[in-house]
mmCIF file with all atom_site columns, N, CA and C in Angstrom:
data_model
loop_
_atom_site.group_PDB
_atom_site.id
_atom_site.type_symbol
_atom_site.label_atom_id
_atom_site.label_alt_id
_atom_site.label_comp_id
_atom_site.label_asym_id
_atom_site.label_entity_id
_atom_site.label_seq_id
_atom_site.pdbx_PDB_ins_code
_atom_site.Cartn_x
_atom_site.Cartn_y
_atom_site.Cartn_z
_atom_site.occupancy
_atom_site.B_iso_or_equiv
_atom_site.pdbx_formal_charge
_atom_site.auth_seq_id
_atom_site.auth_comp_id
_atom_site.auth_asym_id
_atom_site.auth_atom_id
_atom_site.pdbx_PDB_model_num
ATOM 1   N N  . UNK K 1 1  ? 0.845   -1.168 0.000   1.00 0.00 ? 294 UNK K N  1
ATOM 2   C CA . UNK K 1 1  ? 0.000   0.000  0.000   1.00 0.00 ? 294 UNK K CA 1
ATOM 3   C C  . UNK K 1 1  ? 0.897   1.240  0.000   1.00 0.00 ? 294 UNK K C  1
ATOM 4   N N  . UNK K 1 2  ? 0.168   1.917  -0.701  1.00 0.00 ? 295 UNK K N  1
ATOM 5   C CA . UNK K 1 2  ? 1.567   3.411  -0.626  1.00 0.00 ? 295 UNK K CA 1
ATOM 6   C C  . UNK K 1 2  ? 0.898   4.502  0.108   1.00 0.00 ? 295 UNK K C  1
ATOM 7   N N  . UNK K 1 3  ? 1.481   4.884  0.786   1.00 0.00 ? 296 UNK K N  1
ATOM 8   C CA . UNK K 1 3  ? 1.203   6.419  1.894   1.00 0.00 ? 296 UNK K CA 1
ATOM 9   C C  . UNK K 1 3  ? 0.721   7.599  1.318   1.00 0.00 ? 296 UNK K C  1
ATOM 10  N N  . UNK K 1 4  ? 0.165   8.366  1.679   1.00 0.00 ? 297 UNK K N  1
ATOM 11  C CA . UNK K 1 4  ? 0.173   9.929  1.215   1.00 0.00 ? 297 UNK K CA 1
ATOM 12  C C  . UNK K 1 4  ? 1.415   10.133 0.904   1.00 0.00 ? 297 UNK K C  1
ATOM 13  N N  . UNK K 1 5  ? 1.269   11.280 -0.407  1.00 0.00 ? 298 UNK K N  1
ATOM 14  C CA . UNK K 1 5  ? 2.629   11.894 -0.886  1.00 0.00 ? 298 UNK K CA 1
ATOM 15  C C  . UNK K 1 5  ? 2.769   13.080 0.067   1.00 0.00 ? 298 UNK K C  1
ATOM 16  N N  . UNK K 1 6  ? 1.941   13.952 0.940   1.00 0.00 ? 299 UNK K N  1
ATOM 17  C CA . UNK K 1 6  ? 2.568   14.715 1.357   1.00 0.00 ? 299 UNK K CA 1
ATOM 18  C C  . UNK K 1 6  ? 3.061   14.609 3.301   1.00 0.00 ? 299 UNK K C  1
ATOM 19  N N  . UNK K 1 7  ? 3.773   15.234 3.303   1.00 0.00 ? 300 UNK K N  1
ATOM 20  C CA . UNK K 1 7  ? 3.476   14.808 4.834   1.00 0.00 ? 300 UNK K CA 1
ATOM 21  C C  . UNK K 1 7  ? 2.542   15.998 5.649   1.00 0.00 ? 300 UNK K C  1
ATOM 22  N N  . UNK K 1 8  ? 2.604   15.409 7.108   1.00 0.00 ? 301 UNK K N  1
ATOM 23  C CA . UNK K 1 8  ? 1.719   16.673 7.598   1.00 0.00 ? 301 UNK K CA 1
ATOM 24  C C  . UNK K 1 8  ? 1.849   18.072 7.498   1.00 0.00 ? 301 UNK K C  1
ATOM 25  N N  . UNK K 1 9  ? 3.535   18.252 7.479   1.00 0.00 ? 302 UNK K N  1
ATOM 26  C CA . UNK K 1 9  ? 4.358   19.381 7.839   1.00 0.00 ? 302 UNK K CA 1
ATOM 27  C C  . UNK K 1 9  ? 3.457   20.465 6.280   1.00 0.00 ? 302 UNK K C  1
ATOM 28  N N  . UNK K 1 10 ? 3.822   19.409 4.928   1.00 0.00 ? 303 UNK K N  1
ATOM 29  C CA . UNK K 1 10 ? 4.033   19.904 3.962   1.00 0.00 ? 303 UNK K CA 1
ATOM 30  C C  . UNK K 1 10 ? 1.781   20.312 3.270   1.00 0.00 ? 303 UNK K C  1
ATOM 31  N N  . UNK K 1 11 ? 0.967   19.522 4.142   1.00 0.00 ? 304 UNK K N  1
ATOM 32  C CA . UNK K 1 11 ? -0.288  19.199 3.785   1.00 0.00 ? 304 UNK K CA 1
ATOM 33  C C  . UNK K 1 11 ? -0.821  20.760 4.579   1.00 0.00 ? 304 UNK K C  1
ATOM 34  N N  . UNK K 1 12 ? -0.233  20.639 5.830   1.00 0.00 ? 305 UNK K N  1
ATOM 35  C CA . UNK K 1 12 ? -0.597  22.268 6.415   1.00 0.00 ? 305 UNK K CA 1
ATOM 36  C C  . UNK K 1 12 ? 0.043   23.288 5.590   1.00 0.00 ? 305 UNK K C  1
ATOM 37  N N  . UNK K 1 13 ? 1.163   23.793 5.439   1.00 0.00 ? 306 UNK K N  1
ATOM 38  C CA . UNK K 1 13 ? 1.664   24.483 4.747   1.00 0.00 ? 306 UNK K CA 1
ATOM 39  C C  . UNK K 1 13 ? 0.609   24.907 3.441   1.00 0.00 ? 306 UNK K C  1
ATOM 40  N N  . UNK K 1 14 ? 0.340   23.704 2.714   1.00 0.00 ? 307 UNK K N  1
ATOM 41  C CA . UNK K 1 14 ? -0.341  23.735 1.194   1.00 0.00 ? 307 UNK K CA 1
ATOM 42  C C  . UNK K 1 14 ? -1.716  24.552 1.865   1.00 0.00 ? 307 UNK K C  1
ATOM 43  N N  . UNK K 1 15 ? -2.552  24.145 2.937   1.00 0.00 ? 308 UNK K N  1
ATOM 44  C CA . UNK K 1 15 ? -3.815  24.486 3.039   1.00 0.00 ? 308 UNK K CA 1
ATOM 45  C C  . UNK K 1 15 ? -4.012  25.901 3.442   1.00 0.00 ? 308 UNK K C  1
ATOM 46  N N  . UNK K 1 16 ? -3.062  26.072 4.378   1.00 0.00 ? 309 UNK K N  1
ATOM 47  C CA . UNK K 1 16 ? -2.609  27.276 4.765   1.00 0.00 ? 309 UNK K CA 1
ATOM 48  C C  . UNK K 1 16 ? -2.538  28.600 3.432   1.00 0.00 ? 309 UNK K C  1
ATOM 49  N N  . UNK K 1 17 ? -1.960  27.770 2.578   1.00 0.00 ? 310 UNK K N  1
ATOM 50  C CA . UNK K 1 17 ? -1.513  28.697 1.297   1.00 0.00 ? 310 UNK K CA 1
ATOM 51  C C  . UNK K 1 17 ? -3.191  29.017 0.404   1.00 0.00 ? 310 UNK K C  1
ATOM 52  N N  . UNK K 1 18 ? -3.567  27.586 0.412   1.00 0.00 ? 311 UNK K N  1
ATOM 53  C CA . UNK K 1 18 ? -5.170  27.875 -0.304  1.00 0.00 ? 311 UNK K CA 1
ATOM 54  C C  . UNK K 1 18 ? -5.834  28.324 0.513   1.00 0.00 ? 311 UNK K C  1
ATOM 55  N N  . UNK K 1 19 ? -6.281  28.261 1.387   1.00 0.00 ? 312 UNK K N  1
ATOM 56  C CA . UNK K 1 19 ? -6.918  29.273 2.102   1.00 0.00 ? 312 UNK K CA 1
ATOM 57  C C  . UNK K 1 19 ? -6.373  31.029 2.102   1.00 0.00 ? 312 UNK K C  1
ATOM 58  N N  . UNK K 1 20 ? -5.258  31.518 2.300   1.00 0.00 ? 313 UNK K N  1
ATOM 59  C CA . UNK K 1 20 ? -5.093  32.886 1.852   1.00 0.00 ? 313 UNK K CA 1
ATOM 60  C C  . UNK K 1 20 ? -5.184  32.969 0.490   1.00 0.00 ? 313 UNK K C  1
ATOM 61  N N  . UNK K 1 21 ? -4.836  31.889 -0.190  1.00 0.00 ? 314 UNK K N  1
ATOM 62  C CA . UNK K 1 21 ? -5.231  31.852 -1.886  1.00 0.00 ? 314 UNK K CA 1
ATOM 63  C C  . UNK K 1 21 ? -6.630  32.719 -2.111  1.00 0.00 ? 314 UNK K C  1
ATOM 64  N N  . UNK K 1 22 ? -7.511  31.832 -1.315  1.00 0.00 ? 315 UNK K N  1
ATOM 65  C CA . UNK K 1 22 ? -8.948  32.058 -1.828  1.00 0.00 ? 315 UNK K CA 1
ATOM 66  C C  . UNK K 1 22 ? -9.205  33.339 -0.890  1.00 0.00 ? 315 UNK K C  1
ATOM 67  N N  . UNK K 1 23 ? -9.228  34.352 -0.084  1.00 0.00 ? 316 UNK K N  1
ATOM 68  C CA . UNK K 1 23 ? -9.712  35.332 0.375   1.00 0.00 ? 316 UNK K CA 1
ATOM 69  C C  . UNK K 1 23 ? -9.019  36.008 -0.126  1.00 0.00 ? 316 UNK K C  1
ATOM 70  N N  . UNK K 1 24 ? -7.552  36.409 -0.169  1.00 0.00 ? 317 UNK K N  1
ATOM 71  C CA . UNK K 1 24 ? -7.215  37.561 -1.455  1.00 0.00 ? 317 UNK K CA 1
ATOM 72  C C  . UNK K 1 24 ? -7.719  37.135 -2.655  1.00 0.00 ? 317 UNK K C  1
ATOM 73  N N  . UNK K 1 25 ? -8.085  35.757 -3.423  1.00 0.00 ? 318 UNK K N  1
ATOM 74  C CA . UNK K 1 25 ? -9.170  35.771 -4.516  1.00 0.00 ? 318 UNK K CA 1
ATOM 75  C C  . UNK K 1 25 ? -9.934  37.029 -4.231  1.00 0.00 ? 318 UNK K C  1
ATOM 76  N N  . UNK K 1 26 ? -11.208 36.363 -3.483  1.00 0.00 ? 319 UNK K N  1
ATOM 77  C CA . UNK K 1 26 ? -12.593 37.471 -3.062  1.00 0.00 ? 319 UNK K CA 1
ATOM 78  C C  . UNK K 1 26 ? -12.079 38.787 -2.735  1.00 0.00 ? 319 UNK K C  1
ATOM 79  N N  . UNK K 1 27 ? -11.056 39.248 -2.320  1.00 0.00 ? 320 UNK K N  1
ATOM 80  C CA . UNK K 1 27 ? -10.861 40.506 -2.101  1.00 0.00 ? 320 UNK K CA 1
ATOM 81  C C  . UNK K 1 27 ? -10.334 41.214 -3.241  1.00 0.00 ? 320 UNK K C  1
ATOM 82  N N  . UNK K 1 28 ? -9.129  40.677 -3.639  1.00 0.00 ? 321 UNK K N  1
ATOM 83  C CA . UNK K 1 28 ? -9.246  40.945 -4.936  1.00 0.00 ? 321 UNK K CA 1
ATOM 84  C C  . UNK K 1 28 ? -9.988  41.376 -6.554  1.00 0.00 ? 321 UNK K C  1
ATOM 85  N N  . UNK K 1 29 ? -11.300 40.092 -5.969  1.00 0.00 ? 322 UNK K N  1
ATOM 86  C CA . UNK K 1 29 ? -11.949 40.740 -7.090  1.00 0.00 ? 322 UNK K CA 1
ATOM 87  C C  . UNK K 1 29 ? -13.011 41.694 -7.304  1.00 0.00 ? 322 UNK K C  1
ATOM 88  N N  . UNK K 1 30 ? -13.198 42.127 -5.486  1.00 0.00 ? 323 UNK K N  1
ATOM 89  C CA . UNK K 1 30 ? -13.995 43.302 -5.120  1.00 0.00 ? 323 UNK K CA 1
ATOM 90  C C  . UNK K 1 30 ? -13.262 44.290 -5.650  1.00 0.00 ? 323 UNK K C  1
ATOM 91  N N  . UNK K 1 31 ? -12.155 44.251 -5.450  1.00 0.00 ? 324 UNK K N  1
ATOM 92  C CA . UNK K 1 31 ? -11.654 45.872 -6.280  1.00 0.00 ? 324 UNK K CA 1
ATOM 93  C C  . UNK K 1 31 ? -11.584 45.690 -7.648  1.00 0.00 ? 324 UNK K C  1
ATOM 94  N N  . UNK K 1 32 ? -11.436 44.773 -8.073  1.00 0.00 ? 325 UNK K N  1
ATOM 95  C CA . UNK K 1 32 ? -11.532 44.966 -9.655  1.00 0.00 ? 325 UNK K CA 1
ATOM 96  C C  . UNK K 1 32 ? -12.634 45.069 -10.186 1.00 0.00 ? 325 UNK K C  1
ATOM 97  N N  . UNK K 1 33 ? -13.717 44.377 -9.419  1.00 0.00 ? 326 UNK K N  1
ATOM 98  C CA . UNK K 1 33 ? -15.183 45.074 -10.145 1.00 0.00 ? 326 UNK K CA 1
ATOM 99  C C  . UNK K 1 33 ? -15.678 46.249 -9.900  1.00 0.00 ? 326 UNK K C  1
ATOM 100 N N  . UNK K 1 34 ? -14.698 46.984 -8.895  1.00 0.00 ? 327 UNK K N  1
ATOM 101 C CA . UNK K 1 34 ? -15.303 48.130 -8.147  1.00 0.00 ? 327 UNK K CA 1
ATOM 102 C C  . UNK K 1 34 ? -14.285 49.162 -9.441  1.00 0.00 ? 327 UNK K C  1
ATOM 103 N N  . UNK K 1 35 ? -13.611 48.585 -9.743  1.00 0.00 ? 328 UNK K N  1
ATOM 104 C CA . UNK K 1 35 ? -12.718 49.540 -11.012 1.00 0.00 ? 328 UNK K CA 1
ATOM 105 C C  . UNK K 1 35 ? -13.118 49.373 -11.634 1.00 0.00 ? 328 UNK K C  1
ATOM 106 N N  . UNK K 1 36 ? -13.767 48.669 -12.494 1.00 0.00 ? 329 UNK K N  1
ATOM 107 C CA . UNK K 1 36 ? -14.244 47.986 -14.012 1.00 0.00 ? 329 UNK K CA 1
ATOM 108 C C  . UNK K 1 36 ? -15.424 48.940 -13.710 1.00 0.00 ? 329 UNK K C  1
ATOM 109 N N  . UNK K 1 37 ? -16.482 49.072 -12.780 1.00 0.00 ? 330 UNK K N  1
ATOM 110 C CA . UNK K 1 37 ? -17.645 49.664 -12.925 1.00 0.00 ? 330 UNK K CA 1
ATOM 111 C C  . UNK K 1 37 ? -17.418 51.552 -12.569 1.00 0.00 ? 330 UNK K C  1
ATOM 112 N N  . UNK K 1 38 ? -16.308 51.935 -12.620 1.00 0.00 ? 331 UNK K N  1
ATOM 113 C CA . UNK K 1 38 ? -16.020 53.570 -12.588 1.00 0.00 ? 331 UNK K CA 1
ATOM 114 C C  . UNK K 1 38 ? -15.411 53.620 -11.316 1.00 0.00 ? 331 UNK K C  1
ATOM 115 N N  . UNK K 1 39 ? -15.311 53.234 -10.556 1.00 0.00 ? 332 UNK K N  1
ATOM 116 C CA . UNK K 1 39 ? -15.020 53.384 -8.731  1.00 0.00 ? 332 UNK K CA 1
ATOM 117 C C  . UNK K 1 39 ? -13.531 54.633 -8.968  1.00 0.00 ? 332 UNK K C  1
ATOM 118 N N  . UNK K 1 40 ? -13.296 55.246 -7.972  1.00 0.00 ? 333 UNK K N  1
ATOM 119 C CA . UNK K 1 40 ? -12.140 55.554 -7.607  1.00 0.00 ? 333 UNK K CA 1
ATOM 120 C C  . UNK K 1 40 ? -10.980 54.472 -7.085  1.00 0.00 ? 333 UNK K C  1
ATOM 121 N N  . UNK K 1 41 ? -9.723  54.785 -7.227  1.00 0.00 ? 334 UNK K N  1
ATOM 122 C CA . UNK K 1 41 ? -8.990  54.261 -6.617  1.00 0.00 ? 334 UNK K CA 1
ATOM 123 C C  . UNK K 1 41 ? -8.891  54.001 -5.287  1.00 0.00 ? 334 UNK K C  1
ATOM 124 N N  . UNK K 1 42 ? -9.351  55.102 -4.624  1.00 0.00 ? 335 UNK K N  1
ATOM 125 C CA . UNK K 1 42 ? -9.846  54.688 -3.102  1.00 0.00 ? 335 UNK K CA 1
ATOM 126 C C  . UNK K 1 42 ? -11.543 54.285 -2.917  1.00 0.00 ? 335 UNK K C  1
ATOM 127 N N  . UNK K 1 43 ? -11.907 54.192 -3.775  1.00 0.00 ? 336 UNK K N  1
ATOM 128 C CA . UNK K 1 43 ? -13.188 53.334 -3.639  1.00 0.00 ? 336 UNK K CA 1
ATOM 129 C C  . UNK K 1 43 ? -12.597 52.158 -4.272  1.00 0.00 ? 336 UNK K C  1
ATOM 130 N N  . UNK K 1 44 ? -12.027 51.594 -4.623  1.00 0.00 ? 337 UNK K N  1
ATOM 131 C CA . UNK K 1 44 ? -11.445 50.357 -5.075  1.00 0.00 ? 337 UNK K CA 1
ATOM 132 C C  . UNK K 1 44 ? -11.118 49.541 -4.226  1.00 0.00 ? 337 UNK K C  1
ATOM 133 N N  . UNK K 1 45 ? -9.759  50.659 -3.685  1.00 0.00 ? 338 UNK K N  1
ATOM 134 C CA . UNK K 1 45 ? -9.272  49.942 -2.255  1.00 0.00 ? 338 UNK K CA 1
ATOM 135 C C  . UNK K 1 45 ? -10.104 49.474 -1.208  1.00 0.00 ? 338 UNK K C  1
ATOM 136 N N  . UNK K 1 46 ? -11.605 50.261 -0.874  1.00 0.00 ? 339 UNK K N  1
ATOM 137 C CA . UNK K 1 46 ? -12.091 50.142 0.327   1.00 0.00 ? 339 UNK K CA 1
ATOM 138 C C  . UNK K 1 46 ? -12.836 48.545 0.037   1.00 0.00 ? 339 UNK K C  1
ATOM 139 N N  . UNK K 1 47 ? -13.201 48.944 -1.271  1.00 0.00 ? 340 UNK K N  1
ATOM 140 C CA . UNK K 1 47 ? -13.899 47.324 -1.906  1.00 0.00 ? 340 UNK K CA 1
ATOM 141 C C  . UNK K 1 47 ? -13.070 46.172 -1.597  1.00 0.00 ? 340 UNK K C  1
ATOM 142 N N  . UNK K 1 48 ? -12.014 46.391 -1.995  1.00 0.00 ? 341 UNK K N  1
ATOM 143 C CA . UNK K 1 48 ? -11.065 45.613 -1.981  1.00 0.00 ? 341 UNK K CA 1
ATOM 144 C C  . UNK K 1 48 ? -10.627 44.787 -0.400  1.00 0.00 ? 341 UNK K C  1
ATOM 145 N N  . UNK K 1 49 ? -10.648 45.889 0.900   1.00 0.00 ? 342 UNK K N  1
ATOM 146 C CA . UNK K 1 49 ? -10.532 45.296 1.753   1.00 0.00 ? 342 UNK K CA 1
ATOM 147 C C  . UNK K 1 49 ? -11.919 44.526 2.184   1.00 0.00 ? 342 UNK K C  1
ATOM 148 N N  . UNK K 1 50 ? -12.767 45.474 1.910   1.00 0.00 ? 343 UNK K N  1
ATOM 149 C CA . UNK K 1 50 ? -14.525 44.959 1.794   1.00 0.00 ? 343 UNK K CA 1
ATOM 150 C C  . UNK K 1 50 ? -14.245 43.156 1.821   1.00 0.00 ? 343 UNK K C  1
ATOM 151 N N  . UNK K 1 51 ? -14.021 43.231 0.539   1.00 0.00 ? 344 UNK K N  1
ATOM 152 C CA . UNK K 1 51 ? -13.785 41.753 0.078   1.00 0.00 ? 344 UNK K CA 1
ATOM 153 C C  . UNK K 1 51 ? -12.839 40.688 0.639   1.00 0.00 ? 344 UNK K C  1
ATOM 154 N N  . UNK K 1 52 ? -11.845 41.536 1.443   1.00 0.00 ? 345 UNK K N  1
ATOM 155 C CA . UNK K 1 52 ? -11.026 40.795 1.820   1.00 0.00 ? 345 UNK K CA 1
ATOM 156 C C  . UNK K 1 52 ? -12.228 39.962 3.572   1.00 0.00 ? 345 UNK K C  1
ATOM 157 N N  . UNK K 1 53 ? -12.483 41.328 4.310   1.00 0.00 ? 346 UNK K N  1
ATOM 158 C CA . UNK K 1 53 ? -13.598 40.713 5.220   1.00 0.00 ? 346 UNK K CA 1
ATOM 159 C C  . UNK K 1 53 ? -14.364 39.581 4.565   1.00 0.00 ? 346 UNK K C  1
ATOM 160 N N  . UNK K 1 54 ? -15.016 39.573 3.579   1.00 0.00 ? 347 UNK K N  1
ATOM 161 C CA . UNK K 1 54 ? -16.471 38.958 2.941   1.00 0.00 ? 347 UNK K CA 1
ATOM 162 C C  . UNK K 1 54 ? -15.042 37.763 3.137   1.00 0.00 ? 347 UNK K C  1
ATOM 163 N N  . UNK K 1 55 ? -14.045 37.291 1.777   1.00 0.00 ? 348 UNK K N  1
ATOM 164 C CA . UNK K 1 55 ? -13.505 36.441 2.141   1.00 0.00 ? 348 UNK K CA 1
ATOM 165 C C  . UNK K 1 55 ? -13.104 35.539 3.241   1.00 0.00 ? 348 UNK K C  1
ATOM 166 N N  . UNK K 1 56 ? -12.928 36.695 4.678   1.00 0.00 ? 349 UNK K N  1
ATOM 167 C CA . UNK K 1 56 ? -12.312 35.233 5.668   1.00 0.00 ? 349 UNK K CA 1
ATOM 168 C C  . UNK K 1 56 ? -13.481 35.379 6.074   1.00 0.00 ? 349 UNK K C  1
ATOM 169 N N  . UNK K 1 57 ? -14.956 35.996 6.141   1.00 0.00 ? 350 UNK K N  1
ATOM 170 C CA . UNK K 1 57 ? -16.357 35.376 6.972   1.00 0.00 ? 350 UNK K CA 1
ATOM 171 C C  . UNK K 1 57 ? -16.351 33.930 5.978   1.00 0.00 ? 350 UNK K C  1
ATOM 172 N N  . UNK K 1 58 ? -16.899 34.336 4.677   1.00 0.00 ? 351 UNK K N  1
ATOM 173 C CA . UNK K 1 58 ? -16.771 32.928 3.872   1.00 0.00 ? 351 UNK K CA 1
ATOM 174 C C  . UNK K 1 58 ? -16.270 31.934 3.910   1.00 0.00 ? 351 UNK K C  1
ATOM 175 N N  . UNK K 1 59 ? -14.950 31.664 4.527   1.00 0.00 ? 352 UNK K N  1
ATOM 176 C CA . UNK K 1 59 ? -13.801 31.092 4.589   1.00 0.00 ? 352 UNK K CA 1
ATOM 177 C C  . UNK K 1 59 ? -14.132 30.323 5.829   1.00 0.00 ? 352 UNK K C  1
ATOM 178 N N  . UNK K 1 60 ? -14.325 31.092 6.649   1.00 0.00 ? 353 UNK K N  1
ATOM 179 C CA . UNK K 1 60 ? -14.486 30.438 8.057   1.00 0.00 ? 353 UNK K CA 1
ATOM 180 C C  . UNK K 1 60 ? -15.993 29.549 8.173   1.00 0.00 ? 353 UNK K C  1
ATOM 181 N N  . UNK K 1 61 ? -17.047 30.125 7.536   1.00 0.00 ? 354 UNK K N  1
ATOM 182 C CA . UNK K 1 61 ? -18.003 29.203 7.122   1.00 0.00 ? 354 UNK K CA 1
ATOM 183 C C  . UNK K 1 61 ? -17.954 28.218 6.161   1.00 0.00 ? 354 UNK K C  1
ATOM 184 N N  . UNK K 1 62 ? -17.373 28.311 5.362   1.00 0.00 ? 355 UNK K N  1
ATOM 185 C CA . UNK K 1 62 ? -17.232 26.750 4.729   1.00 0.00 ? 355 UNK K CA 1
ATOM 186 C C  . UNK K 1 62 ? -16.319 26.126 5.427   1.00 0.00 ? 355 UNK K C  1
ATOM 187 N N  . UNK K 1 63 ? -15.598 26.482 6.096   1.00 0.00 ? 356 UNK K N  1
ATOM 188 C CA . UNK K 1 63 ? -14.463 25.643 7.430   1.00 0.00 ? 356 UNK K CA 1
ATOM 189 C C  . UNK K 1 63 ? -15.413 24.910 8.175   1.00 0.00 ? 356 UNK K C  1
ATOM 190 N N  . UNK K 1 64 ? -16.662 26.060 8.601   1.00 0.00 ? 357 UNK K N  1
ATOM 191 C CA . UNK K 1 64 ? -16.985 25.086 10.123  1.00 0.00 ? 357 UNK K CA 1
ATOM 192 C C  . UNK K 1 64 ? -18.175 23.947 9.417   1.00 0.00 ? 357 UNK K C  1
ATOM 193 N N  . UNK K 1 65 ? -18.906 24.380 7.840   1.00 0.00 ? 358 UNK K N  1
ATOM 194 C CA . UNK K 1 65 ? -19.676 23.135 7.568   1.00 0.00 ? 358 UNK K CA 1
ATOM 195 C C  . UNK K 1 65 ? -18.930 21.833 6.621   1.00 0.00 ? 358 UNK K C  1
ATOM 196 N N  . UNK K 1 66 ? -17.832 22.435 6.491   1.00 0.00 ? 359 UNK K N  1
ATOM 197 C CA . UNK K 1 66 ? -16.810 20.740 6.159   1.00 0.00 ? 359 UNK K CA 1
ATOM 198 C C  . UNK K 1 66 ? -16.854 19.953 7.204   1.00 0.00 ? 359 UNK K C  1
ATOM 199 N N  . UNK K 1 67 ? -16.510 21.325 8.597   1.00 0.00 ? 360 UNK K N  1
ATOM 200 C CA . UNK K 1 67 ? -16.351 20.110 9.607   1.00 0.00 ? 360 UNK K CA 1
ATOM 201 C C  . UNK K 1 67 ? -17.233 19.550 10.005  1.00 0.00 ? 360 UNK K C  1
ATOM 202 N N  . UNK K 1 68 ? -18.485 20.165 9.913   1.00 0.00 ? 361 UNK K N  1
ATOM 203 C CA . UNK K 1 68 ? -19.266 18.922 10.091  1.00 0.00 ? 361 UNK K CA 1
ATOM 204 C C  . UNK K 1 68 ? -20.326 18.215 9.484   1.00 0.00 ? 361 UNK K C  1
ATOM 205 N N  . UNK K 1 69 ? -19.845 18.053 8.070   1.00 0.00 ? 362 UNK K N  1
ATOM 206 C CA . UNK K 1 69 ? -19.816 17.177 6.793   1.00 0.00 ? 362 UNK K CA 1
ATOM 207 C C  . UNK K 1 69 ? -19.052 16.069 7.466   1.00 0.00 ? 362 UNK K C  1
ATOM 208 N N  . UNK K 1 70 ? -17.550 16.365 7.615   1.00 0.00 ? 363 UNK K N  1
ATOM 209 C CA . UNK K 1 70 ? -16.811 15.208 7.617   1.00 0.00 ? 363 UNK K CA 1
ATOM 210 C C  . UNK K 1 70 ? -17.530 14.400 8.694   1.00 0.00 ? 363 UNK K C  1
ATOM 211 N N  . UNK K 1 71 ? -17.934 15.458 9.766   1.00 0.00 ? 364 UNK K N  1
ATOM 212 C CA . UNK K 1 71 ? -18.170 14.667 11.572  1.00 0.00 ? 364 UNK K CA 1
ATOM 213 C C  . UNK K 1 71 ? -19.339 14.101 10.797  1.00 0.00 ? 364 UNK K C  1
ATOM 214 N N  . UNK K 1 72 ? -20.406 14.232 9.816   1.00 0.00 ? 365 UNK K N  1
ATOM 215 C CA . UNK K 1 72 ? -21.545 13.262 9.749   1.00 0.00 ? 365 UNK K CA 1
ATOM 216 C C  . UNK K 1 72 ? -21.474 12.379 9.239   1.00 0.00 ? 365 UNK K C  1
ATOM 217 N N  . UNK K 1 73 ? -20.873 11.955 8.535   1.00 0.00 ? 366 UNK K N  1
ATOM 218 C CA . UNK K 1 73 ? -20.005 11.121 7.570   1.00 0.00 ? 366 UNK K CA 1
ATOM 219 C C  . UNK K 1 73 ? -18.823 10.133 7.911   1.00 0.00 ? 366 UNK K C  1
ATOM 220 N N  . UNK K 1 74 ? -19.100 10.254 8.698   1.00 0.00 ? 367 UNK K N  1
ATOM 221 C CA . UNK K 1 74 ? -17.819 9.572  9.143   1.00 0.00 ? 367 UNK K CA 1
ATOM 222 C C  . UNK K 1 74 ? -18.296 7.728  9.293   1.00 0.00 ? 367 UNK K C  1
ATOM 223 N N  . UNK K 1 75 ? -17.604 7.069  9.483   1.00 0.00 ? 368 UNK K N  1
ATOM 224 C CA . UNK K 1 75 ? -18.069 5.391  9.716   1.00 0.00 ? 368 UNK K CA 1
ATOM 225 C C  . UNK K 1 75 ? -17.607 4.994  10.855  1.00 0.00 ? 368 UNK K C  1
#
C-alpha cells in the first residue's frame, strides 16, 4: 500500500496557502469590479478590503460546515 505523498508538515503548509489563496481571490476581485464599474482608486481599495472581510467570513463558514460534513459522515 503506498502512503500519502505529502506529509503533515508539507499538507498544512499547502492548506494554509489555499486558504489565503482564496480570500485575497474574493478581495481581490472586489476591487476589480469596483474599477471595471467607474469606482475611484480609493473606492477600489475600500472594496477591496470589503472583500477581503467577505472572504475570511466565507472562509471560516465553509471551514466550520466541512467540519461537520466530515463529523456526519464519518463510519
Amino acid at each position: 500500500m503506498v502512503g500519502p505523498s505529502l506529509s503533515d508538515d508539507d499538507r498544512q503548509v499547502a492548506s494554509r496557502r489555499l486558504r489565503l489563496g482564496f480570500v485575497a481571490l474574493v478581495g481581490c476581485s472586489g476591487g476589480l469590479i469596483a474599477l471595471a464599474a467607474g469606482a475611484t482608486p480609493t473606492g477600489a481599495l475600500a472594496a477591496g478590503a470589503a472583500g477581503l472581510l467577505i472572504g475570511t467570513a466565507l472562509l471560516a463558514y465553509l471551514r466550520r460546515v466541512g467540519r461537520e460534513w466530515r463529523t456526519s459522515h464519518r463510519r
